[in-house]
Short mmCIF file of N, CA and C in Angstrom, two decimals:
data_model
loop_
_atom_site.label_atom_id
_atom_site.label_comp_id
_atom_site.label_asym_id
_atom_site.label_seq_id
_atom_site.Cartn_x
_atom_site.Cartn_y
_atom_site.Cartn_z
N UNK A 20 22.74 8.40 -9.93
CA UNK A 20 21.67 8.54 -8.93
C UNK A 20 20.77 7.30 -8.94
N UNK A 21 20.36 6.76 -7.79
CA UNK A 21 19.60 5.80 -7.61
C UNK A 21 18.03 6.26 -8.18
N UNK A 22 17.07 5.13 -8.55
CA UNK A 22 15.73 5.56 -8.91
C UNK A 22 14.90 6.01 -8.06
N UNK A 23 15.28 6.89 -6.66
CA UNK A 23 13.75 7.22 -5.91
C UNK A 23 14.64 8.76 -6.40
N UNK A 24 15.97 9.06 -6.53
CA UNK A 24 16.45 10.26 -6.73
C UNK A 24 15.75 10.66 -8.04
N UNK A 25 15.91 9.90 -8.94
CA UNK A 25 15.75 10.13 -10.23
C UNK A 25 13.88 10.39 -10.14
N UNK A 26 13.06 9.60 -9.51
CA UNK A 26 11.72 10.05 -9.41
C UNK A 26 11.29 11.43 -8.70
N UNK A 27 12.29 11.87 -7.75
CA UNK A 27 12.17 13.31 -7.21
C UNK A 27 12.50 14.34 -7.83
N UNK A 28 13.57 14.14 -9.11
CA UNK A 28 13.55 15.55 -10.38
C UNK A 28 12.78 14.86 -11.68
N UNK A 29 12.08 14.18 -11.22
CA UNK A 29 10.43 13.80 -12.57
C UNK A 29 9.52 15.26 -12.05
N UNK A 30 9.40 15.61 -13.32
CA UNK A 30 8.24 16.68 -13.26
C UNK A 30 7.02 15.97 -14.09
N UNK A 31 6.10 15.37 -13.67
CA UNK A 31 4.55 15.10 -14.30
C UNK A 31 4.05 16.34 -15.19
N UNK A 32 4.08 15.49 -16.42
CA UNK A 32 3.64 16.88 -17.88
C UNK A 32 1.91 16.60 -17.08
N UNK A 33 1.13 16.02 -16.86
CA UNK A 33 -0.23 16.17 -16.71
C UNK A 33 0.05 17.92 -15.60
N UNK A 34 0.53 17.82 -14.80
CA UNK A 34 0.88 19.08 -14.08
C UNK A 34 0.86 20.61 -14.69
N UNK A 35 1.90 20.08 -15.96
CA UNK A 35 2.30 21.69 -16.88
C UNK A 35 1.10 21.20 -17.93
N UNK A 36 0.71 20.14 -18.07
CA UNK A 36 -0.78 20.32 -18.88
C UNK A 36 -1.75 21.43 -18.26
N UNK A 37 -1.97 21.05 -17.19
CA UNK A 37 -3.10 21.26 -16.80
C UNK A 37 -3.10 23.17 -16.05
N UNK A 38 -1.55 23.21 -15.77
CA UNK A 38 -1.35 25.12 -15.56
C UNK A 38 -1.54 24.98 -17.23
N UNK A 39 -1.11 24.86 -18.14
CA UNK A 39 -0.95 25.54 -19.50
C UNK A 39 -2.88 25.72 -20.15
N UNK A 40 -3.58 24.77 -19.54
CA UNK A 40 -4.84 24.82 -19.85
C UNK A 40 -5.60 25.64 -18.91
N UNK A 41 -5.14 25.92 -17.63
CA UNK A 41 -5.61 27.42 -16.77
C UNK A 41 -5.32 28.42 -17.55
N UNK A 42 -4.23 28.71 -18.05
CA UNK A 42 -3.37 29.61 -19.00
C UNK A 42 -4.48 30.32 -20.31
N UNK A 43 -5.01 28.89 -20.89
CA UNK A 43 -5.59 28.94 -21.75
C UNK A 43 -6.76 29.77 -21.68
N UNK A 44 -7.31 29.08 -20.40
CA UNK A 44 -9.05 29.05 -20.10
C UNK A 44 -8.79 30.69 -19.78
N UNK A 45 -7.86 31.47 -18.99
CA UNK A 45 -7.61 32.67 -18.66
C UNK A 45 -7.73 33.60 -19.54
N UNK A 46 -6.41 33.05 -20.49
CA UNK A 46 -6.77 33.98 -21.58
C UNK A 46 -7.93 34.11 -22.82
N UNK A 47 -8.52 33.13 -22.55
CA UNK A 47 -9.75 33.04 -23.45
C UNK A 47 -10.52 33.95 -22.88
N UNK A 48 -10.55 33.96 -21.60
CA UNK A 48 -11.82 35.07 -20.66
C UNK A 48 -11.57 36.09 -20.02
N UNK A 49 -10.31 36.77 -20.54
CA UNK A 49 -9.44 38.02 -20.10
C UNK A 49 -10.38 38.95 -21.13
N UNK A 50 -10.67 40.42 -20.60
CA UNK A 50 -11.37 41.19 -21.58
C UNK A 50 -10.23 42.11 -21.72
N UNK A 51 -9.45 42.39 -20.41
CA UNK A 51 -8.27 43.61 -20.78
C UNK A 51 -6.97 43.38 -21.90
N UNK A 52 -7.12 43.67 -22.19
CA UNK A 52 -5.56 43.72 -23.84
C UNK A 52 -4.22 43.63 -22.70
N UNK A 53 -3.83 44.14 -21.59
CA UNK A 53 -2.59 43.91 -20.55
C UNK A 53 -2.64 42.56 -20.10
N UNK A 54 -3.43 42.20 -19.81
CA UNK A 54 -3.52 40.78 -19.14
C UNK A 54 -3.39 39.40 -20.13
N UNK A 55 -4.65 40.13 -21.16
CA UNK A 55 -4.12 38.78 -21.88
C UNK A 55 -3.16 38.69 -22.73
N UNK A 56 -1.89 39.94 -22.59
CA UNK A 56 -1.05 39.82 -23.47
C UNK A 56 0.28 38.99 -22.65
N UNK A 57 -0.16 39.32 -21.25
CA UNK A 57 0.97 38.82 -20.25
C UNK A 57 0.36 37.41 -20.17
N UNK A 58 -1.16 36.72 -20.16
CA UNK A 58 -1.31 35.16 -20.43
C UNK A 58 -0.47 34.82 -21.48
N UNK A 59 -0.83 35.66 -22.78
CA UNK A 59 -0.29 34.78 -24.07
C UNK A 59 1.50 34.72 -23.91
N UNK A 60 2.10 35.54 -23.38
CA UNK A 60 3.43 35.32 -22.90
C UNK A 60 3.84 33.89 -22.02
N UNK A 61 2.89 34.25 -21.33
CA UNK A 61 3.01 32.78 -20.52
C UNK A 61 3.05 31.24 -20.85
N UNK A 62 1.90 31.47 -21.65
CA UNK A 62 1.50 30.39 -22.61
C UNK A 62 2.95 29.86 -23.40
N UNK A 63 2.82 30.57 -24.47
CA UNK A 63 4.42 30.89 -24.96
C UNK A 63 5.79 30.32 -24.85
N UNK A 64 5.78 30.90 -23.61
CA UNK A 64 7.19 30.56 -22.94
C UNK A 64 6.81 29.10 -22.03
N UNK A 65 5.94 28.68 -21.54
CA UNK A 65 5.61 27.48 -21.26
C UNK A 65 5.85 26.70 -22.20
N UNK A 66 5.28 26.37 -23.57
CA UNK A 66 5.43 25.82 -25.13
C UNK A 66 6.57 25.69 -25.46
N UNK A 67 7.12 26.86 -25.34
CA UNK A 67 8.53 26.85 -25.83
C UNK A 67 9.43 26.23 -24.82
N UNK A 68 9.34 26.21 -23.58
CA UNK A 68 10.18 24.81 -22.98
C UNK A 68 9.65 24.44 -22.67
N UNK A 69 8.32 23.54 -23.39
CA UNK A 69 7.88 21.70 -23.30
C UNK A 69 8.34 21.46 -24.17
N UNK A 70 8.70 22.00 -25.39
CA UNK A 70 9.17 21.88 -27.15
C UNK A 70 10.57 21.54 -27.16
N UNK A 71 11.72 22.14 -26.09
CA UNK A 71 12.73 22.38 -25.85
C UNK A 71 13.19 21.52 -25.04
N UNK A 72 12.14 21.12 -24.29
CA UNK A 72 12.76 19.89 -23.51
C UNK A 72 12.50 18.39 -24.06
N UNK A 73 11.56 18.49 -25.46
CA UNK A 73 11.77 17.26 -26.19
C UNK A 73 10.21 16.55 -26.51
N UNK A 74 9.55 17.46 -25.64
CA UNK A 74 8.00 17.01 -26.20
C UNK A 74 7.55 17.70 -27.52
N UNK A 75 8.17 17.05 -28.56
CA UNK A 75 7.80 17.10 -29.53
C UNK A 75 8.02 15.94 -30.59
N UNK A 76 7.67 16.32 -31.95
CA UNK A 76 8.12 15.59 -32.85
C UNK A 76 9.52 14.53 -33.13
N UNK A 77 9.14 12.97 -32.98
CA UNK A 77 10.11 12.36 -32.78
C UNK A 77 10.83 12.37 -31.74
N UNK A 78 9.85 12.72 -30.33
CA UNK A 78 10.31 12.22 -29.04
C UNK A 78 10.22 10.80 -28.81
N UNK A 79 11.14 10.51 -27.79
CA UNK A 79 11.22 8.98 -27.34
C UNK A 79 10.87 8.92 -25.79
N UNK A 80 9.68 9.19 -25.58
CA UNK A 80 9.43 9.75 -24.17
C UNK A 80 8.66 8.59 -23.52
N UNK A 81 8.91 7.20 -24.15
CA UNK A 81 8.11 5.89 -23.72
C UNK A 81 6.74 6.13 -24.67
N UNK A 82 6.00 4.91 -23.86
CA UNK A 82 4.79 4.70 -24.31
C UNK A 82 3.71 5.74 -24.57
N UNK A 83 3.69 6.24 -26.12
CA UNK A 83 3.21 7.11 -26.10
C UNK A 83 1.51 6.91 -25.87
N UNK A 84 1.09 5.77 -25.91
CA UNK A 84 -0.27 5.83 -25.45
C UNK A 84 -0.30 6.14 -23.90
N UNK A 85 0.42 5.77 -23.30
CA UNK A 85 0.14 5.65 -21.50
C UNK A 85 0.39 7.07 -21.33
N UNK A 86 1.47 7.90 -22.12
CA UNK A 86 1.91 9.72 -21.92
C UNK A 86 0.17 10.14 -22.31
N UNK A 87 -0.27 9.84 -22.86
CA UNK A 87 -1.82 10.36 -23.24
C UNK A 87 -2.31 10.44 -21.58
N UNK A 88 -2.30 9.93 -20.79
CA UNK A 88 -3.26 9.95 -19.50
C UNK A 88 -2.75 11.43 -19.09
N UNK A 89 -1.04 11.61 -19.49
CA UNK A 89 -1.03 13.02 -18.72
C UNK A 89 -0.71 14.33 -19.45
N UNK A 90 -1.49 14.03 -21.14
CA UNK A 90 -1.17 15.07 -21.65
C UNK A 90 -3.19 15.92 -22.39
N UNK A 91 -3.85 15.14 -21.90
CA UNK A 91 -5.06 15.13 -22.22
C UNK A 91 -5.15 17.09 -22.17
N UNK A 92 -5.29 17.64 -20.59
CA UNK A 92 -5.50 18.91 -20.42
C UNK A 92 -4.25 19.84 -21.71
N UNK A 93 -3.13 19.53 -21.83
CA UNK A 93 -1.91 20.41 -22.83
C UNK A 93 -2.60 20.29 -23.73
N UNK A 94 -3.34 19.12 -24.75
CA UNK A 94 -3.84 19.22 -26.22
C UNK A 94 -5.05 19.86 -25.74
N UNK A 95 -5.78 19.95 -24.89
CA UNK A 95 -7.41 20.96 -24.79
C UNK A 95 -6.69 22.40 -24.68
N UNK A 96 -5.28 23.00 -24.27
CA UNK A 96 -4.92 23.73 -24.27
C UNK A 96 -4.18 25.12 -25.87
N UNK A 97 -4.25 23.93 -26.08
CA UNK A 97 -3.82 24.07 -27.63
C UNK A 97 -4.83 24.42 -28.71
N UNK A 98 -5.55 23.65 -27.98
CA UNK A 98 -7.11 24.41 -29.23
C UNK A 98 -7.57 25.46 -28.30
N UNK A 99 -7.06 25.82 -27.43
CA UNK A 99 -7.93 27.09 -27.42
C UNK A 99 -7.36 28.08 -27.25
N UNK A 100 -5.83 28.26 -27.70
CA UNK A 100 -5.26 28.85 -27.96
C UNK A 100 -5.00 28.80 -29.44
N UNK A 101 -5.94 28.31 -30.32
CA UNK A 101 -5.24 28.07 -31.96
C UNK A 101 -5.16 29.57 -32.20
N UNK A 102 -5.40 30.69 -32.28
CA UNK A 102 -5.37 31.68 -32.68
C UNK A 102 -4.00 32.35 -32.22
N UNK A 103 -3.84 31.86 -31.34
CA UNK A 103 -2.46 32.72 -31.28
C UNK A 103 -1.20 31.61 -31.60
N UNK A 104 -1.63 30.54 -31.71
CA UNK A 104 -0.62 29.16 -32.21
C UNK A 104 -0.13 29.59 -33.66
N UNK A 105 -1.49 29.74 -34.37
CA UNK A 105 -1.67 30.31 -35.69
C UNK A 105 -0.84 31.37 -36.16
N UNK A 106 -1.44 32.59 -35.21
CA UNK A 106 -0.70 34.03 -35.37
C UNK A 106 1.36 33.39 -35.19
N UNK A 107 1.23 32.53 -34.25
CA UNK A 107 2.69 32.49 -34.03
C UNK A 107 3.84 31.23 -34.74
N UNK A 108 2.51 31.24 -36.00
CA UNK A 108 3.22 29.93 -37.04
C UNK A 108 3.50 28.96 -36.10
N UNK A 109 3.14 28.97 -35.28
CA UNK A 109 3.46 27.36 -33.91
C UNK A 109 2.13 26.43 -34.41
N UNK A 110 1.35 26.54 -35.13
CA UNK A 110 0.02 25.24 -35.28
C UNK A 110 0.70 24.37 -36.18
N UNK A 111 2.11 24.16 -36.92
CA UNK A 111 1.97 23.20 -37.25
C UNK A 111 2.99 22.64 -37.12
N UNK A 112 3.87 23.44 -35.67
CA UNK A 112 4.47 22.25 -35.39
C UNK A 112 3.78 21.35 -33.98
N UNK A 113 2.81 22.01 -33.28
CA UNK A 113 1.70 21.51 -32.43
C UNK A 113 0.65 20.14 -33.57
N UNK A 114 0.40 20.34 -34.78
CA UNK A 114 0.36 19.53 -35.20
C UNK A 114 1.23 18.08 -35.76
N UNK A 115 2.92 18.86 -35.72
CA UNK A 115 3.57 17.23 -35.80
C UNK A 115 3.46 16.68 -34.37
N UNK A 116 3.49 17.86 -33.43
CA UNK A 116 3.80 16.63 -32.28
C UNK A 116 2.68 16.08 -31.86
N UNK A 117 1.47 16.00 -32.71
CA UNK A 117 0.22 15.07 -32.26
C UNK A 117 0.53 14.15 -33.34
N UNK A 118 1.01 13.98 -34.68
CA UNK A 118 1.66 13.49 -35.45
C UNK A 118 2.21 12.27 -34.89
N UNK A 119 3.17 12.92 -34.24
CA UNK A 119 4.21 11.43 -33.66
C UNK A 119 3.46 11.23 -32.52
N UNK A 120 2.56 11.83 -31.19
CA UNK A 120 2.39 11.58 -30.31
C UNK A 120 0.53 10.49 -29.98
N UNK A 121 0.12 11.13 -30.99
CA UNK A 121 -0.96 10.68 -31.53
C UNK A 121 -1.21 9.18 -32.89
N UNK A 122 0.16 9.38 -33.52
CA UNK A 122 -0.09 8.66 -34.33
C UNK A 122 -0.78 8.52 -35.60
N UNK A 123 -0.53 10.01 -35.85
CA UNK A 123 -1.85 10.32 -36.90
C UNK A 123 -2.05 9.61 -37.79
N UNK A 124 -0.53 9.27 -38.73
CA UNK A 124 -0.50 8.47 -40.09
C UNK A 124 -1.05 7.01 -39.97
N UNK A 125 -1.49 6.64 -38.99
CA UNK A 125 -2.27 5.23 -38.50
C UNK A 125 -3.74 5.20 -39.11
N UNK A 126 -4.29 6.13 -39.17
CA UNK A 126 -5.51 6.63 -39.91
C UNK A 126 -5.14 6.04 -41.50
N UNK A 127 -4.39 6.27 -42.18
CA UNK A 127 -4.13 6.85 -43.37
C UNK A 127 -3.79 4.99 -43.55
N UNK A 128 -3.53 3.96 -42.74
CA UNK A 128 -3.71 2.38 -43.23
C UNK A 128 -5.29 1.65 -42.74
N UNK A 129 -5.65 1.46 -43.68
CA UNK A 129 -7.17 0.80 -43.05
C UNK A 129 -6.80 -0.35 -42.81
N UNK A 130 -4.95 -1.07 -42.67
CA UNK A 130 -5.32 -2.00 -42.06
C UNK A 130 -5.23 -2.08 -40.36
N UNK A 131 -4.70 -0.72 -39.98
CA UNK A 131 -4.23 -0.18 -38.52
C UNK A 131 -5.57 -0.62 -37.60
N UNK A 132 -4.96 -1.07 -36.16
CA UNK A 132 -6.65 -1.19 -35.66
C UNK A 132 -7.44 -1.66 -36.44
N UNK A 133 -7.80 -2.95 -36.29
CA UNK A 133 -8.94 -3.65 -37.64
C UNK A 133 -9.68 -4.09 -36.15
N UNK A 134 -9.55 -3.95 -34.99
CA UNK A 134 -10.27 -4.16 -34.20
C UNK A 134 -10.56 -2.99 -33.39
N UNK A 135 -11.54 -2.67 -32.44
CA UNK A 135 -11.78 -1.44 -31.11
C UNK A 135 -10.80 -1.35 -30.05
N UNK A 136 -10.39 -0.29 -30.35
CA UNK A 136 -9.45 -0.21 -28.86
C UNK A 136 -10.15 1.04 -28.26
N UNK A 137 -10.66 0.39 -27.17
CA UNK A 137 -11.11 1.54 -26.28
C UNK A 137 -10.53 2.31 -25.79
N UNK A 138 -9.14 2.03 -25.50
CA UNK A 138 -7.82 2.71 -24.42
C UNK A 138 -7.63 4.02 -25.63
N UNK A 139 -7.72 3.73 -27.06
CA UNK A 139 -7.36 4.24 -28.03
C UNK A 139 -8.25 5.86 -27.95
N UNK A 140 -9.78 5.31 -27.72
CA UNK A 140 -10.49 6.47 -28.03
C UNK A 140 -10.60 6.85 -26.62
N UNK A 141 -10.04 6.63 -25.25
CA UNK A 141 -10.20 7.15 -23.84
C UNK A 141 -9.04 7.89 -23.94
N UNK A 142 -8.08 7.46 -23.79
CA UNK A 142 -6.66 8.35 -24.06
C UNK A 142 -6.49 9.05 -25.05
N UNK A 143 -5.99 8.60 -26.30
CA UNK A 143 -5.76 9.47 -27.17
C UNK A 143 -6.68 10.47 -28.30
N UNK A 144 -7.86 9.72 -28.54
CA UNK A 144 -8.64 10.32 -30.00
C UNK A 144 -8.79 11.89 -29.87
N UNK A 145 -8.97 12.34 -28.65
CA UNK A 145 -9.23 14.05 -28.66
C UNK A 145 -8.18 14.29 -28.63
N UNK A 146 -6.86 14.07 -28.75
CA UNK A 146 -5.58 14.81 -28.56
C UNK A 146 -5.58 14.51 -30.47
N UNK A 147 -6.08 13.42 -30.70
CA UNK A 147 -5.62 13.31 -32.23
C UNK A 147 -6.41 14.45 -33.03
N UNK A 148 -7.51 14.38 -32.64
CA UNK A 148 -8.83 15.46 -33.32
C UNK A 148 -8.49 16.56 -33.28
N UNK A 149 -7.82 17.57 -32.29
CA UNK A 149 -7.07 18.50 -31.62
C UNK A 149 -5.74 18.93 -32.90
N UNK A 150 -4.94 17.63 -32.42
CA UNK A 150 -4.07 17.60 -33.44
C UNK A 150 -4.46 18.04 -34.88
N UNK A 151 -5.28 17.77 -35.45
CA UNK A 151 -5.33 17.94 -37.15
C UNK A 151 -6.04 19.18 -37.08
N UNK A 152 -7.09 19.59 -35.85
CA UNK A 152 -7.63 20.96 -36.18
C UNK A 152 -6.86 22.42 -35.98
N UNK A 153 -5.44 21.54 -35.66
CA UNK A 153 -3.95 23.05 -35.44
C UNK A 153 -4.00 23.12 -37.31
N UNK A 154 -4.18 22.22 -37.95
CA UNK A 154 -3.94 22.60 -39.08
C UNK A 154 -4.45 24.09 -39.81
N UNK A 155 -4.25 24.46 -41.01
CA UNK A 155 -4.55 25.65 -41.96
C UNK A 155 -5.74 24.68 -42.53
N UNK A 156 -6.50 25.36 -42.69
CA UNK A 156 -7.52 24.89 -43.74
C UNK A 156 -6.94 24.70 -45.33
N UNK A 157 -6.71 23.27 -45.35
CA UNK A 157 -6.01 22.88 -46.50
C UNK A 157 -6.69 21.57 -46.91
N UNK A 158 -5.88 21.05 -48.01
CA UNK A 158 -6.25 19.52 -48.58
C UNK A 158 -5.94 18.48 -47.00
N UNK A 159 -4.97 18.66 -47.00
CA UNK A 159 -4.17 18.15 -45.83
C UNK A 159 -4.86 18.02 -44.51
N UNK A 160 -5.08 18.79 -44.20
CA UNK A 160 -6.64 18.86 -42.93
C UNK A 160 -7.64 18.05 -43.02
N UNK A 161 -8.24 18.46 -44.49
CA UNK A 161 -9.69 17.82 -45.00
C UNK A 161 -8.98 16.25 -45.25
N UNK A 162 -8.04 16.07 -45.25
CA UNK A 162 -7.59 14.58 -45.74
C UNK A 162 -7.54 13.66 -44.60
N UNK A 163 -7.15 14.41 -43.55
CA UNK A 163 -6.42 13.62 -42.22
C UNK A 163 -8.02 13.89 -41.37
N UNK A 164 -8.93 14.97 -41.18
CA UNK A 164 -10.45 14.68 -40.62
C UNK A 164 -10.76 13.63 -41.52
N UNK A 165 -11.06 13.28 -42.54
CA UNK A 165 -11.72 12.04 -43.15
C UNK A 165 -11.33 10.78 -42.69
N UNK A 166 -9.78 10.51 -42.79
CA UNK A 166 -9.12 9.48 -42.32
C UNK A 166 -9.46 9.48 -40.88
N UNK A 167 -9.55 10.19 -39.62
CA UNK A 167 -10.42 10.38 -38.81
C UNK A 167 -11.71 9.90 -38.61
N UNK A 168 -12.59 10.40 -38.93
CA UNK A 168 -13.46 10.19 -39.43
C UNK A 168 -13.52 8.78 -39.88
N UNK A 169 -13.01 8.23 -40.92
CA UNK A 169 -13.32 6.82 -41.16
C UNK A 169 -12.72 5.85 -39.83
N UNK A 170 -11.60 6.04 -39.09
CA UNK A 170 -11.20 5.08 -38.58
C UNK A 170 -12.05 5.20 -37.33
N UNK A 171 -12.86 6.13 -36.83
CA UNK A 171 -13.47 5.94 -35.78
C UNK A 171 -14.83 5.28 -36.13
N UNK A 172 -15.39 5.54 -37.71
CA UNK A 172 -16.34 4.83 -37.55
C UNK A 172 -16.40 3.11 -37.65
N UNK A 173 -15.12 3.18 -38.56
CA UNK A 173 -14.90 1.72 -38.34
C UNK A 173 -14.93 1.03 -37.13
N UNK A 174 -14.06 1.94 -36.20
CA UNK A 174 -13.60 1.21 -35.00
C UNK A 174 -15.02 1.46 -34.07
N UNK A 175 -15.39 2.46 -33.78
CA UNK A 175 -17.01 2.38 -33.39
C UNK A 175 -17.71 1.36 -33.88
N UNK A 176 -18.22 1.29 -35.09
CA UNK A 176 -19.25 0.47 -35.63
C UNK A 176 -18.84 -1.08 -35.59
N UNK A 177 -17.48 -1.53 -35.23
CA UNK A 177 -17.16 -3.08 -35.36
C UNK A 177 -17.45 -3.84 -33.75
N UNK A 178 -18.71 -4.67 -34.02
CA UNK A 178 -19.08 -5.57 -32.62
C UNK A 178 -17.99 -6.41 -32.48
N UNK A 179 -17.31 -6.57 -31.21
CA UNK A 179 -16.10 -6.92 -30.95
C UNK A 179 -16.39 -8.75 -30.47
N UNK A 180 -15.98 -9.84 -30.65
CA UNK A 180 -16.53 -11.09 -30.27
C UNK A 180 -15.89 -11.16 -28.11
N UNK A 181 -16.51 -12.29 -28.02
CA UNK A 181 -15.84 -12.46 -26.86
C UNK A 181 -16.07 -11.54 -25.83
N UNK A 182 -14.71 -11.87 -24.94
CA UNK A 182 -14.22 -11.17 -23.64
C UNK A 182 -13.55 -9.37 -24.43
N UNK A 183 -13.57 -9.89 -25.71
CA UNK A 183 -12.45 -8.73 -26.33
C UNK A 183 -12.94 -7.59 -26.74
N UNK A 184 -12.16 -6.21 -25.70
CA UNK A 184 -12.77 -4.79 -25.39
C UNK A 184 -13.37 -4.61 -26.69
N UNK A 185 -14.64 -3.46 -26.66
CA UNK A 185 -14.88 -2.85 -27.69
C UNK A 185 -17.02 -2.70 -27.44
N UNK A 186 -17.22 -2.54 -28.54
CA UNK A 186 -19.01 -2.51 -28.28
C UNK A 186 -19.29 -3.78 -28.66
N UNK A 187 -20.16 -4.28 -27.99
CA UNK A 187 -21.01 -5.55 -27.83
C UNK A 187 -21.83 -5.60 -28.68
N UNK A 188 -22.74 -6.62 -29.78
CA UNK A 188 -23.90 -6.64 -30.41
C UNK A 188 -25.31 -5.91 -29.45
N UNK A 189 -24.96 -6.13 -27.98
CA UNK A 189 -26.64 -5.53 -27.75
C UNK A 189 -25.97 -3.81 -27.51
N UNK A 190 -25.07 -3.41 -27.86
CA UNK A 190 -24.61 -1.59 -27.72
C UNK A 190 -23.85 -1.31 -26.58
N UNK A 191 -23.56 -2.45 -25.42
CA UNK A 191 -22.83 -2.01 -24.34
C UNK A 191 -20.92 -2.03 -24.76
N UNK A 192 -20.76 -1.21 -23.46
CA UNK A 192 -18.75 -0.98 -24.38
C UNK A 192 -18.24 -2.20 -23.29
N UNK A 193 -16.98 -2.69 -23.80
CA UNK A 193 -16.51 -3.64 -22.30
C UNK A 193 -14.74 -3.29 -23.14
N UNK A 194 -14.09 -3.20 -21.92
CA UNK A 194 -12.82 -2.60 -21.62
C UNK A 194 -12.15 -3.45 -20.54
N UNK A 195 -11.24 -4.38 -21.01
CA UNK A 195 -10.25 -4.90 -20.11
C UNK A 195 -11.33 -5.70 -19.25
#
């Protein structure tokens, strides 16, 4: 098939992000036990073929920073469903695929990013933050928020020289 064919069976994940985060917001504010048992089904079976079709751990789905523009609403979806992620032993594999998709173990080298990337904390940092809070309250959690934690303040707190993105000595941000 030629490439305008091949762009007409592209399905945009920002799309099934953003039903799976209606999904969410629904069942968060469902009071009847029928309804939100037929959301959390939904939810569910949505997850289970984005998972199935390869959005997960050790996907090769391109640039995983630029996939951040259309997966922003799926990770807000995910935390607010942690309780039933939890209940359904699914939080930690929602946590590898922020893992590989996020980049988590990048934290864990202080020499990663020794400069500000703004694209870094516009696109990805809440899908990463997201990511580690699917965790169990463990060492492992408390290890990967710190590493968190440090690399944003690094990358926050470093005045960037030049034309080159990041915060300025007088506090303004400049991006591209």
């Amino acid at each position: 098939p030629d490439r305008k064919e091949q762009l007409k069976a592209f399905y945009d994940l920002r799309n099934y992000g953003v039903l799976m985060f209606r999904i969410a917001r629904l069942y968060r504010a469902a009071a009847e036990p029928a309804v939100k048992s037929e959301l959390k089904t939904m939810y569910l079976v949505m997850l289970d073929h984005l998972l199935d079709q390869g959005y997960a751990y050790g996907s090769s789905m391109g640039s995983r920073a630029l996939v951040g523009y259309s997966s922003r609403e799926l990770f807000f979806s995910f935390l607010l469903m942690r309780d039933v992620l939890c209940a359904e032993k699914l939080n930690h594999e929602i946590f590898r695929l922020g893992l590989w998709h996020c980049d988590l173990n990048s934290y864990l080298d202080p020499e990663y990013y020794t400069l500000p990337n703004a694209d870094y904390f516009n696109i990805l940092s809440r899908s990463a933050l997201i990511s580690i809070l699917m965790l169990d309250d463990t060492p492992e959690k408390a290890g990967y928020l710190a590493a968190f934690s440090k690399f944003c303040s690094r990358n926050l707190g470093w005045e960037t020289p030049g034309w080159m993105g990041g915060i300025k000595p007088d506090g303004c941000a400049y991006h591209h």
